[in-house]
PDB file of C-alpha atoms and ligand atoms in Angstrom:
ATOM      1  CA  UNK V   1      51.258 143.393 291.575  1.00  0.00           C
ATOM      2  CA  UNK V   2      47.545 143.202 292.143  1.00  0.00           C
ATOM      3  CA  UNK V   3      46.278 140.351 294.235  1.00  0.00           C
ATOM      4  CA  UNK V   4      43.805 137.738 293.148  1.00  0.00           C
ATOM      5  CA  UNK V   5      40.615 138.358 294.795  1.00  0.00           C
ATOM      6  CA  UNK V   6      38.393 135.918 292.291  1.00  0.00           C
ATOM      7  CA  UNK V   7      39.075 131.909 292.020  1.00  0.00           C
ATOM      8  CA  UNK V   8      40.339 131.383 288.087  1.00  0.00           C
ATOM      9  CA  UNK V   9      37.720 131.077 285.402  1.00  0.00           C
ATOM     10  CA  UNK V  10      38.865 129.336 282.460  1.00  0.00           C
ATOM     11  CA  UNK V  11      38.036 125.609 281.332  1.00  0.00           C
ATOM     12  CA  UNK V  12      39.838 122.973 284.059  1.00  0.00           C
ATOM     13  CA  UNK V  13      40.591 119.372 281.536  1.00  0.00           C
ATOM     14  CA  UNK V  14      42.336 116.403 282.682  1.00  0.00           C
ATOM     15  CA  UNK V  15      44.530 114.982 279.491  1.00  0.00           C
ATOM     16  CA  UNK V  16      42.709 116.503 276.253  1.00  0.00           C
ATOM     17  CA  UNK V  17      40.628 118.880 277.249  1.00  0.00           C
ATOM     18  CA  UNK V  18      37.623 116.542 275.018  1.00  0.00           C
ATOM     19  CA  UNK V  19      38.139 113.800 277.507  1.00  0.00           C
ATOM     20  CA  UNK V  20      37.340 115.538 280.267  1.00  0.00           C
ATOM     21  CA  UNK V  21      33.614 116.806 279.901  1.00  0.00           C
ATOM     22  CA  UNK V  22      32.018 113.842 280.767  1.00  0.00           C
ATOM     23  CA  UNK V  23      34.064 114.000 284.288  1.00  0.00           C
ATOM     24  CA  UNK V  24      32.795 117.191 285.194  1.00  0.00           C
ATOM     25  CA  UNK V  25      29.119 117.279 283.030  1.00  0.00           C
ATOM     26  CA  UNK V  26      28.638 113.590 285.836  1.00  0.00           C
ATOM     27  CA  UNK V  27      29.992 115.543 288.421  1.00  0.00           C
ATOM     28  CA  UNK V  28      27.529 118.205 288.420  1.00  0.00           C
ATOM     29  CA  UNK V  29      24.988 115.084 288.784  1.00  0.00           C
ATOM     30  CA  UNK V  30      26.945 113.649 291.559  1.00  0.00           C
ATOM     31  CA  UNK V  31      28.739 111.277 289.546  1.00  0.00           C
ATOM     32  CA  UNK V  32      31.755 110.159 289.831  1.00  0.00           C
ATOM     33  CA  UNK V  33      33.830 108.752 286.149  1.00  0.00           C
ATOM     34  CA  UNK V  34      36.647 106.769 286.126  1.00  0.00           C
ATOM     35  CA  UNK V  35      37.400 105.221 282.767  1.00  0.00           C
ATOM     36  CA  UNK V  36      36.843 101.413 281.409  1.00  0.00           C
ATOM     37  CA  UNK V  37      38.463  99.679 278.604  1.00  0.00           C
ATOM     38  CA  UNK V  38      36.260  97.042 277.275  1.00  0.00           C
ATOM     39  CA  UNK V  39      39.133  95.212 275.712  1.00  0.00           C
ATOM     40  CA  UNK V  40      40.809  94.156 278.779  1.00  0.00           C
ATOM     41  CA  UNK V  41      38.374  95.491 281.406  1.00  0.00           C
ATOM     42  CA  UNK V  42      40.744  97.690 283.617  1.00  0.00           C
ATOM     43  CA  UNK V  43      40.184 101.558 284.855  1.00  0.00           C
ATOM     44  CA  UNK V  44      42.261 104.138 284.464  1.00  0.00           C
ATOM     45  CA  UNK V  45      41.991 107.768 285.717  1.00  0.00           C
ATOM     46  CA  UNK V  46      43.055 111.019 283.536  1.00  0.00           C
ATOM     47  CA  UNK V  47      40.699 110.203 280.755  1.00  0.00           C
ATOM     48  CA  UNK V  48      43.102 109.161 277.877  1.00  0.00           C
ATOM     49  CA  UNK V  49      41.402 108.408 274.548  1.00  0.00           C
ATOM     50  CA  UNK V  50      43.460 104.805 274.895  1.00  0.00           C
ATOM     51  CA  UNK V  51      43.852 102.598 277.057  1.00  0.00           C
ATOM     52  CA  UNK V  52      47.322 102.917 279.594  1.00  0.00           C
ATOM     53  CA  UNK V  53      47.165  98.737 280.127  1.00  0.00           C
ATOM     54  CA  UNK V  54      46.651  97.471 276.265  1.00  0.00           C
ATOM     55  CA  UNK V  55      46.521 100.387 274.362  1.00  0.00           C
ATOM     56  CA  UNK V  56      43.101  99.648 273.507  1.00  0.00           C
ATOM     57  CA  UNK V  57      40.773 102.659 271.839  1.00  0.00           C
ATOM     58  CA  UNK V  58      37.784 100.581 272.994  1.00  0.00           C
ATOM     59  CA  UNK V  59      37.930 103.137 276.383  1.00  0.00           C
ATOM     60  CA  UNK V  60      33.887 103.908 277.613  1.00  0.00           C
ATOM     61  CA  UNK V  61      33.115 106.186 280.827  1.00  0.00           C
ATOM     62  CA  UNK V  62      32.209 103.982 283.735  1.00  0.00           C
ATOM     63  CA  UNK V  63      30.764 105.037 287.102  1.00  0.00           C
ATOM     64  CA  UNK V  64      33.324 104.676 290.234  1.00  0.00           C
ATOM     65  CA  UNK V  65      31.688 103.797 293.492  1.00  0.00           C
ATOM     66  CA  UNK V  66      33.644 106.584 294.592  1.00  0.00           C
ATOM     67  CA  UNK V  67      34.994 104.994 297.929  1.00  0.00           C
ATOM     68  CA  UNK V  68      38.372 104.651 298.208  1.00  0.00           C
ATOM     69  CA  UNK V  69      41.340 104.930 300.681  1.00  0.00           C
ATOM     70  CA  UNK V  70      43.808 108.106 301.381  1.00  0.00           C
ATOM     71  CA  UNK V  71      47.122 106.303 299.668  1.00  0.00           C
ATOM     72  CA  UNK V  72      48.061 109.584 301.214  1.00  0.00           C
ATOM     73  CA  UNK V  73      48.270 113.987 301.861  1.00  0.00           C
ATOM     74  CA  UNK V  74      49.487 116.883 303.441  1.00  0.00           C
ATOM     75  CA  UNK V  75      48.143 119.397 305.043  1.00  0.00           C
ATOM     76  CA  UNK V  76      48.332 123.369 303.576  1.00  0.00           C
ATOM     77  CA  UNK V  77      48.605 125.368 306.313  1.00  0.00           C
ATOM     78  CA  UNK V  78      49.476 128.812 303.942  1.00  0.00           C
ATOM     79  CA  UNK V  79      47.162 129.821 301.065  1.00  0.00           C
ATOM     80  CA  UNK V  80      49.488 132.772 298.592  1.00  0.00           C
ATOM     81  CA  UNK V  81      46.086 133.422 296.525  1.00  0.00           C
ATOM     82  CA  UNK V  82      43.707 135.729 299.513  1.00  0.00           C
ATOM     83  CA  UNK V  83      40.995 133.680 297.663  1.00  0.00           C
ATOM     84  CA  UNK V  84      41.811 130.597 298.825  1.00  0.00           C
ATOM     85  CA  UNK V  85      43.549 131.799 302.365  1.00  0.00           C
ATOM     86  CA  UNK V  86      40.213 131.554 304.407  1.00  0.00           C
ATOM     87  CA  UNK V  87      40.003 127.961 303.199  1.00  0.00           C
ATOM     88  CA  UNK V  88      43.486 127.168 304.775  1.00  0.00           C
ATOM     89  CA  UNK V  89      44.054 124.058 306.963  1.00  0.00           C
ATOM     90  CA  UNK V  90      42.635 121.850 304.129  1.00  0.00           C
ATOM     91  CA  UNK V  91      44.094 119.040 303.232  1.00  0.00           C
ATOM     92  CA  UNK V  92      45.927 117.679 299.792  1.00  0.00           C
ATOM     93  CA  UNK V  93      45.043 113.553 299.266  1.00  0.00           C
ATOM     94  CA  UNK V  94      45.614 111.453 296.621  1.00  0.00           C
ATOM     95  CA  UNK V  95      42.808 108.499 296.870  1.00  0.00           C
ATOM     96  CA  UNK V  96      42.746 104.912 295.864  1.00  0.00           C
ATOM     97  CA  UNK V  97      39.609 104.386 294.188  1.00  0.00           C
ATOM     98  CA  UNK V  98      38.860 100.772 294.415  1.00  0.00           C
ATOM     99  CA  UNK V  99      38.773 100.409 291.129  1.00  0.00           C
ATOM    100  CA  UNK V 100      41.595 101.133 291.541  1.00  0.00           C
ATOM    101  CA  UNK V 101      43.168 104.184 290.212  1.00  0.00           C
ATOM    102  CA  UNK V 102      44.676 107.254 292.182  1.00  0.00           C
ATOM    103  CA  UNK V 103      42.662 110.465 291.703  1.00  0.00           C
ATOM    104  CA  UNK V 104      43.970 114.055 293.528  1.00  0.00           C
ATOM    105  CA  UNK V 105      41.588 115.513 295.455  1.00  0.00           C
ATOM    106  CA  UNK V 106      41.075 116.815 299.518  1.00  0.00           C
ATOM    107  CA  UNK V 107      39.213 115.826 302.069  1.00  0.00           C
ATOM    108  CA  UNK V 108      37.034 117.294 303.554  1.00  0.00           C
ATOM    109  CA  UNK V 109      34.627 117.054 306.920  1.00  0.00           C
ATOM    110  CA  UNK V 110      37.200 116.675 309.463  1.00  0.00           C
ATOM    111  CA  UNK V 111      39.682 117.835 311.551  1.00  0.00           C
ATOM    112  CA  UNK V 112      43.080 118.016 309.149  1.00  0.00           C
ATOM    113  CA  UNK V 113      44.645 116.290 312.447  1.00  0.00           C
ATOM    114  CA  UNK V 114      42.160 113.524 312.323  1.00  0.00           C
ATOM    115  CA  UNK V 115      43.401 112.806 308.380  1.00  0.00           C
ATOM    116  CA  UNK V 116      45.953 109.314 307.856  1.00  0.00           C
ATOM    117  CA  UNK V 117      47.073 107.015 305.663  1.00  0.00           C
ATOM    118  CA  UNK V 118      45.066 104.341 304.640  1.00  0.00           C
ATOM    119  CA  UNK V 119      41.619 105.932 305.893  1.00  0.00           C
ATOM    120  CA  UNK V 120      39.115 105.132 304.320  1.00  0.00           C
ATOM    121  CA  UNK V 121      36.706 107.711 302.027  1.00  0.00           C
ATOM    122  CA  UNK V 122      34.401 108.217 300.218  1.00  0.00           C
ATOM    123  CA  UNK V 123      33.414 111.136 297.523  1.00  0.00           C
ATOM    124  CA  UNK V 124      31.567 114.208 298.231  1.00  0.00           C
ATOM    125  CA  UNK V 125      30.646 117.127 295.327  1.00  0.00           C
ATOM    126  CA  UNK V 126      31.223 120.428 296.093  1.00  0.00           C
ATOM    127  CA  UNK V 127      30.131 123.360 294.066  1.00  0.00           C
ATOM    128  CA  UNK V 128      33.124 125.189 293.115  1.00  0.00           C
ATOM    129  CA  UNK V 129      30.780 127.834 291.278  1.00  0.00           C
ATOM    130  CA  UNK V 130      32.181 126.705 287.588  1.00  0.00           C
ATOM    131  CA  UNK V 131      32.565 123.356 288.532  1.00  0.00           C
ATOM    132  CA  UNK V 132      30.920 120.656 290.880  1.00  0.00           C
ATOM    133  CA  UNK V 133      34.076 118.827 292.287  1.00  0.00           C
ATOM    134  CA  UNK V 134      35.000 115.329 293.831  1.00  0.00           C
ATOM    135  CA  UNK V 135      36.405 115.952 297.211  1.00  0.00           C
ATOM    136  CA  UNK V 136      36.180 112.925 299.722  1.00  0.00           C
ATOM    137  CA  UNK V 137      35.473 112.305 303.483  1.00  0.00           C
ATOM    138  CA  UNK V 138      35.681 109.495 306.163  1.00  0.00           C
ATOM    139  CA  UNK V 139      33.417 107.055 304.978  1.00  0.00           C
TER     140      UNK V 139
HETATM  141 ZN1  LIG P 201      42.524  97.874 278.331  1.00  0.00          ZN
END
């Protein structure tokens, strides 16, 4: 078996691929998009064709503030894929955005030992080559 030495290539998507395009396009411009339902006003993430709160198909993109808190996290100390080995240790986290949705991401620009549950964070964007992805740093 050969070791993977390049980052995986292919299309990232969340939910249905066509619902993900706007998210990744906006990330290139440094904007964090979630969906908002124009029928009930609730937000949701990941993107879907219908509102998970009321079932309406009247969902549209809304720019999130990018502010949130660490809901939970773990520090990754071992990485089996060679292409990411030089990044350990890193923090994988679930972020509660102030709009009320949760997003899986990484906490960056901080020592992993300084991350805590409830920590205030803000979005930052990291160019990963094929994609620009939202990450979070201490606010
Ligand atoms: Zn709704």
